[in-house]
PDB file of C-alpha atoms in Angstrom:
ATOM      1  CA  MET O   1       2.043 117.632  -8.025  1.00 92.00           C
ATOM      2  CA  LEU O   2      -0.151 118.456  -5.027  1.00 97.00           C
ATOM      3  CA  THR O   3      -2.914 115.978  -5.825  1.00 97.00           C
ATOM      4  CA  ASP O   4      -5.480 115.650  -3.011  1.00 92.00           C
ATOM      5  CA  LYS O   5      -3.640 118.105  -0.763  1.00 98.00           C
ATOM      6  CA  VAL O   6      -5.759 120.638   1.128  1.00 98.00           C
ATOM      7  CA  ALA O   7      -4.316 124.146   0.920  1.00 98.00           C
ATOM      8  CA  VAL O   8      -5.354 127.303   2.745  1.00 98.00           C
ATOM      9  CA  VAL O   9      -4.300 130.617   1.200  1.00 98.00           C
ATOM     10  CA  THR O  10      -5.133 133.733   3.212  1.00 98.00           C
ATOM     11  CA  GLY O  11      -5.794 137.024   1.485  1.00 98.00           C
ATOM     12  CA  ALA O  12      -6.381 135.122  -1.745  1.00 98.00           C
ATOM     13  CA  SER O  13      -9.010 137.286  -3.443  1.00 97.00           C
ATOM     14  CA  ARG O  14      -6.484 139.394  -5.358  1.00 95.00           C
ATOM     15  CA  GLY O  15      -2.850 139.993  -6.231  1.00 96.00           C
ATOM     16  CA  ILE O  16      -0.202 137.539  -5.115  1.00 98.00           C
ATOM     17  CA  GLY O  17      -2.627 135.488  -2.997  1.00 98.00           C
ATOM     18  CA  ARG O  18      -4.967 135.026  -5.946  1.00 98.00           C
ATOM     19  CA  GLU O  19      -2.150 133.769  -8.148  1.00 98.00           C
ATOM     20  CA  ILE O  20      -0.864 131.417  -5.446  1.00 98.00           C
ATOM     21  CA  ALA O  21      -4.354 129.953  -4.971  1.00 98.00           C
ATOM     22  CA  LYS O  22      -4.797 129.350  -8.705  1.00 98.00           C
ATOM     23  CA  THR O  23      -1.311 127.865  -9.052  1.00 98.00           C
ATOM     24  CA  LEU O  24      -1.746 125.429  -6.147  1.00 98.00           C
ATOM     25  CA  ALA O  25      -5.126 124.395  -7.545  1.00 98.00           C
ATOM     26  CA  GLY O  26      -3.497 123.855 -10.924  1.00 98.00           C
ATOM     27  CA  GLU O  27      -1.071 121.481  -9.240  1.00 98.00           C
ATOM     28  CA  GLY O  28      -3.988 119.429  -7.909  1.00 98.00           C
ATOM     29  CA  ALA O  29      -4.629 120.884  -4.466  1.00 98.00           C
ATOM     30  CA  LEU O  30      -8.074 121.656  -3.124  1.00 98.00           C
ATOM     31  CA  VAL O  31      -7.694 125.339  -2.248  1.00 98.00           C
ATOM     32  CA  ILE O  32      -9.495 127.313   0.442  1.00 98.00           C
ATOM     33  CA  VAL O  33      -9.575 130.877  -0.876  1.00 98.00           C
ATOM     34  CA  ASN O  34      -9.661 133.041   2.238  1.00 98.00           C
ATOM     35  CA  TYR O  35     -10.782 136.644   2.040  1.00 98.00           C
ATOM     36  CA  ASN O  36     -11.850 139.350   4.459  1.00 97.00           C
ATOM     37  CA  GLY O  37     -13.530 142.068   2.395  1.00 92.00           C
ATOM     38  CA  SER O  38     -14.648 141.126  -1.106  1.00 91.00           C
ATOM     39  CA  ALA O  39     -16.754 137.985  -1.486  1.00 96.00           C
ATOM     40  CA  GLN O  40     -17.218 138.833  -5.161  1.00 97.00           C
ATOM     41  CA  ARG O  41     -13.471 138.765  -5.840  1.00 97.00           C
ATOM     42  CA  ALA O  42     -12.993 135.551  -3.890  1.00 98.00           C
ATOM     43  CA  ASP O  43     -15.882 133.852  -5.676  1.00 98.00           C
ATOM     44  CA  GLN O  44     -14.337 134.878  -8.995  1.00 98.00           C
ATOM     45  CA  VAL O  45     -11.053 133.216  -8.013  1.00 98.00           C
ATOM     46  CA  VAL O  46     -12.930 130.018  -7.155  1.00 98.00           C
ATOM     47  CA  ARG O  47     -14.809 130.168 -10.474  1.00 98.00           C
ATOM     48  CA  GLU O  48     -11.541 130.475 -12.360  1.00 98.00           C
ATOM     49  CA  ILE O  49     -10.100 127.546 -10.405  1.00 98.00           C
ATOM     50  CA  LYS O  50     -13.104 125.368 -11.212  1.00 98.00           C
ATOM     51  CA  GLU O  51     -13.198 126.419 -14.867  1.00 98.00           C
ATOM     52  CA  ALA O  52      -9.595 125.207 -15.121  1.00 98.00           C
ATOM     53  CA  GLY O  53     -10.613 121.835 -13.676  1.00 98.00           C
ATOM     54  CA  GLY O  54      -9.519 122.492 -10.101  1.00 98.00           C
ATOM     55  CA  ARG O  55     -11.275 122.489  -6.739  1.00 98.00           C
ATOM     56  CA  GLY O  56     -11.723 125.392  -4.371  1.00 98.00           C
ATOM     57  CA  GLU O  57     -13.960 127.129  -1.857  1.00 98.00           C
ATOM     58  CA  ALA O  58     -14.099 130.757  -0.749  1.00 98.00           C
ATOM     59  CA  VAL O  59     -14.262 131.264   3.024  1.00 98.00           C
ATOM     60  CA  GLN O  60     -14.498 134.647   4.747  1.00 98.00           C
ATOM     61  CA  CYS O  61     -12.385 135.305   7.834  1.00 98.00           C
ATOM     62  CA  ASP O  62     -10.569 138.249   9.370  1.00 98.00           C
ATOM     63  CA  VAL O  63      -7.424 136.308  10.234  1.00 98.00           C
ATOM     64  CA  SER O  64      -6.199 139.101  12.525  1.00 98.00           C
ATOM     65  CA  ASP O  65      -8.880 137.997  15.020  1.00 98.00           C
ATOM     66  CA  PHE O  66      -7.563 135.078  17.106  1.00 98.00           C
ATOM     67  CA  GLU O  67     -10.949 133.433  17.701  1.00 98.00           C
ATOM     68  CA  LYS O  68     -12.203 133.929  14.152  1.00 98.00           C
ATOM     69  CA  ALA O  69      -8.981 132.401  12.845  1.00 98.00           C
ATOM     70  CA  ARG O  70      -9.524 129.431  15.159  1.00 98.00           C
ATOM     71  CA  GLU O  71     -13.070 128.958  13.843  1.00 98.00           C
ATOM     72  CA  PHE O  72     -11.816 129.271  10.278  1.00 98.00           C
ATOM     73  CA  MET O  73      -9.097 126.636  10.631  1.00 98.00           C
ATOM     74  CA  GLU O  74     -11.430 124.332  12.560  1.00 98.00           C
ATOM     75  CA  TYR O  75     -13.974 124.616   9.744  1.00 98.00           C
ATOM     76  CA  VAL O  76     -11.369 123.620   7.160  1.00 98.00           C
ATOM     77  CA  ILE O  77     -10.172 120.656   9.213  1.00 98.00           C
ATOM     78  CA  LYS O  78     -13.708 119.481  10.048  1.00 98.00           C
ATOM     79  CA  THR O  79     -14.902 119.834   6.444  1.00 98.00           C
ATOM     80  CA  TYR O  80     -11.914 118.362   4.627  1.00 98.00           C
ATOM     81  CA  GLY O  81     -10.305 116.240   7.323  1.00 98.00           C
ATOM     82  CA  ARG O  82      -6.846 117.734   7.045  1.00 98.00           C
ATOM     83  CA  VAL O  83      -4.749 120.753   6.150  1.00 98.00           C
ATOM     84  CA  ASP O  84      -1.569 120.107   4.212  1.00 98.00           C
ATOM     85  CA  ILE O  85      -0.502 123.562   3.047  1.00 98.00           C
ATOM     86  CA  LEU O  86      -0.947 126.920   4.764  1.00 98.00           C
ATOM     87  CA  VAL O  87       0.066 130.068   2.904  1.00 98.00           C
ATOM     88  CA  ASN O  88      -0.089 133.142   5.128  1.00 98.00           C
ATOM     89  CA  ASN O  89      -0.418 135.887   2.546  1.00 98.00           C
ATOM     90  CA  ALA O  90      -3.030 138.258   4.028  1.00 97.00           C
ATOM     91  CA  GLY O  91      -1.557 141.709   4.425  1.00 96.00           C
ATOM     92  CA  ILE O  92      -2.266 145.427   4.359  1.00 95.00           C
ATOM     93  CA  THR O  93      -0.239 148.632   4.125  1.00 94.00           C
ATOM     94  CA  ARG O  94      -0.681 151.950   5.924  1.00 95.00           C
ATOM     95  CA  ASP O  95       2.412 153.796   4.773  1.00 94.00           C
ATOM     96  CA  GLY O  96       3.699 156.959   6.396  1.00 96.00           C
ATOM     97  CA  LEU O  97       6.808 158.487   7.894  1.00 97.00           C
ATOM     98  CA  LEU O  98       7.668 157.427  11.436  1.00 97.00           C
ATOM     99  CA  MET O  99       7.077 160.882  12.934  1.00 97.00           C
ATOM    100  CA  ARG O 100       3.605 161.081  11.382  1.00 97.00           C
ATOM    101  CA  MET O 101       2.478 157.474  11.800  1.00 97.00           C
ATOM    102  CA  SER O 102      -0.526 156.985  14.049  1.00 98.00           C
ATOM    103  CA  GLU O 103      -0.709 154.238  16.630  1.00 98.00           C
ATOM    104  CA  GLU O 104      -3.684 152.737  14.802  1.00 98.00           C
ATOM    105  CA  ASP O 105      -1.802 152.623  11.497  1.00 98.00           C
ATOM    106  CA  PHE O 106       1.042 150.782  13.209  1.00 98.00           C
ATOM    107  CA  ASP O 107      -1.195 148.408  15.149  1.00 98.00           C
ATOM    108  CA  SER O 108      -3.524 147.539  12.259  1.00 98.00           C
ATOM    109  CA  VAL O 109      -0.662 146.544   9.955  1.00 98.00           C
ATOM    110  CA  VAL O 110       1.088 144.425  12.582  1.00 98.00           C
ATOM    111  CA  ARG O 111      -2.230 142.902  13.639  1.00 98.00           C
ATOM    112  CA  THR O 112      -3.130 141.769  10.118  1.00 98.00           C
ATOM    113  CA  ASN O 113       0.285 140.938   8.671  1.00 98.00           C
ATOM    114  CA  LEU O 114       2.086 139.404  11.647  1.00 98.00           C
ATOM    115  CA  LYS O 115      -0.550 138.377  14.147  1.00 98.00           C
ATOM    116  CA  GLY O 116      -2.773 137.073  11.348  1.00 98.00           C
ATOM    117  CA  ALA O 117      -0.020 134.704  10.271  1.00 98.00           C
ATOM    118  CA  PHE O 118       0.549 133.639  13.885  1.00 98.00           C
ATOM    119  CA  ASN O 119      -3.165 133.012  14.396  1.00 98.00           C
ATOM    120  CA  CYS O 120      -3.473 130.680  11.421  1.00 98.00           C
ATOM    121  CA  MET O 121      -0.247 128.858  12.246  1.00 98.00           C
ATOM    122  CA  ARG O 122      -1.287 128.496  15.856  1.00 98.00           C
ATOM    123  CA  HIS O 123      -4.651 126.970  14.962  1.00 98.00           C
ATOM    124  CA  GLY O 124      -3.441 124.871  12.038  1.00 98.00           C
ATOM    125  CA  ALA O 125      -0.253 123.416  13.481  1.00 98.00           C
ATOM    126  CA  ARG O 126      -1.936 120.878  15.762  1.00 97.00           C
ATOM    127  CA  GLN O 127      -3.570 119.162  12.783  1.00 98.00           C
ATOM    128  CA  MET O 128      -0.291 119.137  10.858  1.00 98.00           C
ATOM    129  CA  ILE O 129       1.474 117.617  13.872  1.00 98.00           C
ATOM    130  CA  LYS O 130      -1.243 114.965  14.058  1.00 98.00           C
ATOM    131  CA  GLN O 131      -0.694 114.231  10.347  1.00 98.00           C
ATOM    132  CA  LYS O 132       3.105 114.306  10.817  1.00 98.00           C
ATOM    133  CA  SER O 133       3.273 116.413   7.676  1.00 98.00           C
ATOM    134  CA  GLY O 134       2.635 119.933   6.499  1.00 98.00           C
ATOM    135  CA  ARG O 135       3.942 122.918   4.578  1.00 98.00           C
ATOM    136  CA  ILE O 136       3.676 126.432   6.001  1.00 98.00           C
ATOM    137  CA  ILE O 137       4.666 129.284   3.697  1.00 99.00           C
ATOM    138  CA  ASN O 138       4.672 132.801   5.101  1.00 98.00           C
ATOM    139  CA  ILE O 139       4.715 135.768   2.737  1.00 98.00           C
ATOM    140  CA  SER O 140       7.219 138.314   3.996  1.00 98.00           C
ATOM    141  CA  SER O 141       8.668 141.131   1.876  1.00 97.00           C
ATOM    142  CA  VAL O 142      11.941 142.621   0.747  1.00 97.00           C
ATOM    143  CA  SER O 143      10.920 145.483   3.054  1.00 96.00           C
ATOM    144  CA  GLY O 144      11.262 143.079   5.970  1.00 98.00           C
ATOM    145  CA  VAL O 145      14.777 142.160   4.834  1.00 97.00           C
ATOM    146  CA  LEU O 146      16.117 145.608   3.919  1.00 96.00           C
ATOM    147  CA  GLY O 147      13.727 148.036   5.588  1.00 96.00           C
ATOM    148  CA  ASN O 148      11.989 150.794   3.637  1.00 93.00           C
ATOM    149  CA  ALA O 149      11.454 154.464   4.402  1.00 93.00           C
ATOM    150  CA  GLY O 150       7.805 155.203   5.070  1.00 94.00           C
ATOM    151  CA  GLN O 151       7.062 151.620   6.065  1.00 96.00           C
ATOM    152  CA  VAL O 152       8.125 151.247   9.684  1.00 98.00           C
ATOM    153  CA  ASN O 153       4.900 149.350  10.408  1.00 98.00           C
ATOM    154  CA  TYR O 154       4.950 147.169   7.291  1.00 97.00           C
ATOM    155  CA  ALA O 155       8.678 146.399   7.462  1.00 98.00           C
ATOM    156  CA  SER O 156       8.341 145.516  11.156  1.00 98.00           C
ATOM    157  CA  SER O 157       5.506 143.105  10.424  1.00 98.00           C
ATOM    158  CA  LYS O 158       7.372 141.460   7.556  1.00 98.00           C
ATOM    159  CA  ALA O 159      10.652 141.217   9.488  1.00 98.00           C
ATOM    160  CA  GLY O 160       8.643 139.676  12.316  1.00 98.00           C
ATOM    161  CA  ILE O 161       7.340 137.054   9.901  1.00 98.00           C
ATOM    162  CA  ILE O 162      10.923 136.040   9.144  1.00 98.00           C
ATOM    163  CA  GLY O 163      11.728 135.557  12.826  1.00 98.00           C
ATOM    164  CA  MET O 164       8.472 133.702  13.389  1.00 98.00           C
ATOM    165  CA  THR O 165       9.159 131.470  10.382  1.00 98.00           C
ATOM    166  CA  LYS O 166      12.592 130.457  11.640  1.00 98.00           C
ATOM    167  CA  SER O 167      11.361 129.830  15.183  1.00 98.00           C
ATOM    168  CA  ALA O 168       8.379 127.752  14.049  1.00 98.00           C
ATOM    169  CA  ALA O 169      10.613 125.811  11.654  1.00 98.00           C
ATOM    170  CA  ARG O 170      12.876 124.824  14.542  1.00 98.00           C
ATOM    171  CA  GLU O 171       9.910 123.772  16.653  1.00 98.00           C
ATOM    172  CA  MET O 172       8.207 121.633  14.029  1.00 98.00           C
ATOM    173  CA  ALA O 173      11.002 120.202  11.888  1.00 98.00           C
ATOM    174  CA  SER O 174      11.019 116.898  13.759  1.00 98.00           C
ATOM    175  CA  ARG O 175       7.271 116.515  13.106  1.00 97.00           C
ATOM    176  CA  GLY O 176       7.604 116.461   9.328  1.00 97.00           C
ATOM    177  CA  ILE O 177       6.473 120.082   8.947  1.00 98.00           C
ATOM    178  CA  THR O 178       8.462 122.645   6.985  1.00 98.00           C
ATOM    179  CA  VAL O 179       8.073 126.386   7.560  1.00 99.00           C
ATOM    180  CA  ASN O 180       9.533 128.813   5.041  1.00 99.00           C
ATOM    181  CA  ALA O 181       9.086 132.421   3.990  1.00 98.00           C
ATOM    182  CA  ILE O 182       8.972 134.139   0.626  1.00 98.00           C
ATOM    183  CA  ALA O 183      10.105 137.768   0.453  1.00 98.00           C
ATOM    184  CA  PRO O 184       8.734 139.379  -2.719  1.00 98.00           C
ATOM    185  CA  GLY O 185      10.198 142.588  -4.039  1.00 96.00           C
ATOM    186  CA  PHE O 186       8.271 144.946  -6.326  1.00 94.00           C
ATOM    187  CA  ILE O 187       5.535 142.883  -7.967  1.00 96.00           C
ATOM    188  CA  ASN O 188       2.997 144.090 -10.537  1.00 93.00           C
ATOM    189  CA  THR O 189      -0.241 144.061  -8.534  1.00 90.00           C
ATOM    190  CA  GLU O 190      -3.069 146.482  -7.781  1.00 82.00           C
ATOM    191  CA  MET O 191      -0.999 147.698  -4.851  1.00 77.00           C
ATOM    192  CA  THR O 192       1.888 148.821  -7.079  1.00 83.00           C
ATOM    193  CA  ALA O 193      -0.340 149.887  -9.994  1.00 79.00           C
ATOM    194  CA  VAL O 194      -1.443 152.997  -8.102  1.00 79.00           C
ATOM    195  CA  LEU O 195       2.128 154.244  -7.646  1.00 79.00           C
ATOM    196  CA  PRO O 196       3.040 157.345  -9.681  1.00 85.00           C
ATOM    197  CA  ASP O 197       5.190 156.644 -12.741  1.00 88.00           C
ATOM    198  CA  GLY O 198       8.139 158.479 -11.183  1.00 88.00           C
ATOM    199  CA  VAL O 199       8.008 156.273  -8.105  1.00 85.00           C
ATOM    200  CA  LYS O 200       7.825 153.140 -10.270  1.00 86.00           C
ATOM    201  CA  GLU O 201      10.832 154.280 -12.288  1.00 91.00           C
ATOM    202  CA  GLY O 202      12.795 155.000  -9.132  1.00 90.00           C
ATOM    203  CA  ALA O 203      11.881 151.601  -7.699  1.00 89.00           C
ATOM    204  CA  ALA O 204      12.864 149.794 -10.907  1.00 93.00           C
ATOM    205  CA  ALA O 205      16.239 151.547 -10.806  1.00 93.00           C
ATOM    206  CA  GLN O 206      16.910 149.864  -7.424  1.00 92.00           C
ATOM    207  CA  ILE O 207      16.304 146.405  -8.857  1.00 96.00           C
ATOM    208  CA  PRO O 208      19.328 144.721 -10.448  1.00 97.00           C
ATOM    209  CA  MET O 209      17.025 143.132 -13.056  1.00 97.00           C
ATOM    210  CA  LYS O 210      15.454 146.593 -13.668  1.00 96.00           C
ATOM    211  CA  VAL O 211      11.856 145.351 -13.886  1.00 95.00           C
ATOM    212  CA  PHE O 212       9.017 144.532 -11.510  1.00 96.00           C
ATOM    213  CA  GLY O 213       8.152 140.884 -11.011  1.00 97.00           C
ATOM    214  CA  GLU O 214       4.801 139.244 -11.687  1.00 97.00           C
ATOM    215  CA  PRO O 215       2.492 137.453  -9.228  1.00 97.00           C
ATOM    216  CA  LYS O 216       3.242 134.188 -11.052  1.00 98.00           C
ATOM    217  CA  ASP O 217       6.893 134.492  -9.995  1.00 98.00           C
ATOM    218  CA  VAL O 218       5.892 134.411  -6.333  1.00 98.00           C
ATOM    219  CA  ALA O 219       3.279 131.719  -6.939  1.00 98.00           C
ATOM    220  CA  ALA O 220       5.856 129.443  -8.570  1.00 98.00           C
ATOM    221  CA  ALA O 221       8.084 129.781  -5.506  1.00 98.00           C
ATOM    222  CA  ALA O 222       5.149 128.954  -3.228  1.00 98.00           C
ATOM    223  CA  ALA O 223       4.231 125.899  -5.300  1.00 98.00           C
ATOM    224  CA  PHE O 224       7.813 124.649  -5.058  1.00 98.00           C
ATOM    225  CA  LEU O 225       7.985 125.119  -1.285  1.00 98.00           C
ATOM    226  CA  ALA O 226       4.641 123.309  -0.970  1.00 98.00           C
ATOM    227  CA  SER O 227       5.863 120.340  -3.006  1.00 98.00           C
ATOM    228  CA  ASP O 228       7.617 117.108  -2.059  1.00 96.00           C
ATOM    229  CA  GLU O 229      10.699 118.404  -3.854  1.00 98.00           C
ATOM    230  CA  ALA O 230      11.143 120.940  -1.035  1.00 98.00           C
ATOM    231  CA  ARG O 231      10.843 118.362   1.750  1.00 97.00           C
ATOM    232  CA  TYR O 232      14.374 119.060   3.047  1.00 98.00           C
ATOM    233  CA  ILE O 233      14.070 122.858   3.017  1.00 98.00           C
ATOM    234  CA  THR O 234      12.891 124.631   6.163  1.00 98.00           C
ATOM    235  CA  GLY O 235      13.490 127.879   8.002  1.00 98.00           C
ATOM    236  CA  GLN O 236      14.533 129.641   4.815  1.00 98.00           C
ATOM    237  CA  VAL O 237      13.684 133.015   3.287  1.00 98.00           C
ATOM    238  CA  LEU O 238      13.404 132.903  -0.495  1.00 98.00           C
ATOM    239  CA  CYS O 239      13.692 136.390  -1.964  1.00 98.00           C
ATOM    240  CA  VAL O 240      11.721 136.778  -5.185  1.00 98.00           C
ATOM    241  CA  ASP O 241      12.884 140.299  -5.834  1.00 97.00           C
ATOM    242  CA  GLY O 242      14.956 140.587  -9.019  1.00 98.00           C
ATOM    243  CA  GLY O 243      18.107 140.748  -6.908  1.00 98.00           C
ATOM    244  CA  MET O 244      17.224 143.628  -4.556  1.00 96.00           C
ATOM    245  CA  ALA O 245      18.270 141.900  -1.348  1.00 95.00           C
ATOM    246  CA  MET O 246      21.411 140.183  -2.611  1.00 93.00           C
TER     247      MET O 246
END
């Protein structure tokens, strides 16, 4: 259980982030539901958390902005006195072939996915060090492990998260802080729902288990890594991908 823990989940208004936020709240954590665009979606997540007997608050922040991320993490720490769990889930895609990819499409994806995770870690780590405890969980992707055609920007950002996770884990292990990554494969979310049926079928054929995963599969992994049971696990990449990266 995560009773009385304070958890921050970025990009938590939909998809995997939404499910992680609800799962952590169900385990007893007070969850800060971060969002950038849709206050309505984030408020709905908080309502569902509270209706289930949990605690949560929606807080807007563009985590790709270094100073805004600092203000966001400072607000959480000032309001709740601590931060025990940080899940860096916020991410975007701007897919396209390398030869056609614009500089802005590359920069925006890396800025949100990779730098956003750095920003929140950078501004949250000091409090965790002061507490001598903390769980940081960075959401990578099977694309960051294997690469994926049409996703040079996205795969770069997610591979970067893996390197950042391992480096931060080495830096903070002696302070009682674990840093791990989860690399989801194809998961049934709004992002994959828009794919043409032929693309979905082709993707499923690449998966040894032959089916897409569900957000709850990733959320369960996050809840485990956030728990006391995972206290001796750090610097690892847990692939939740139906066997794609084996």
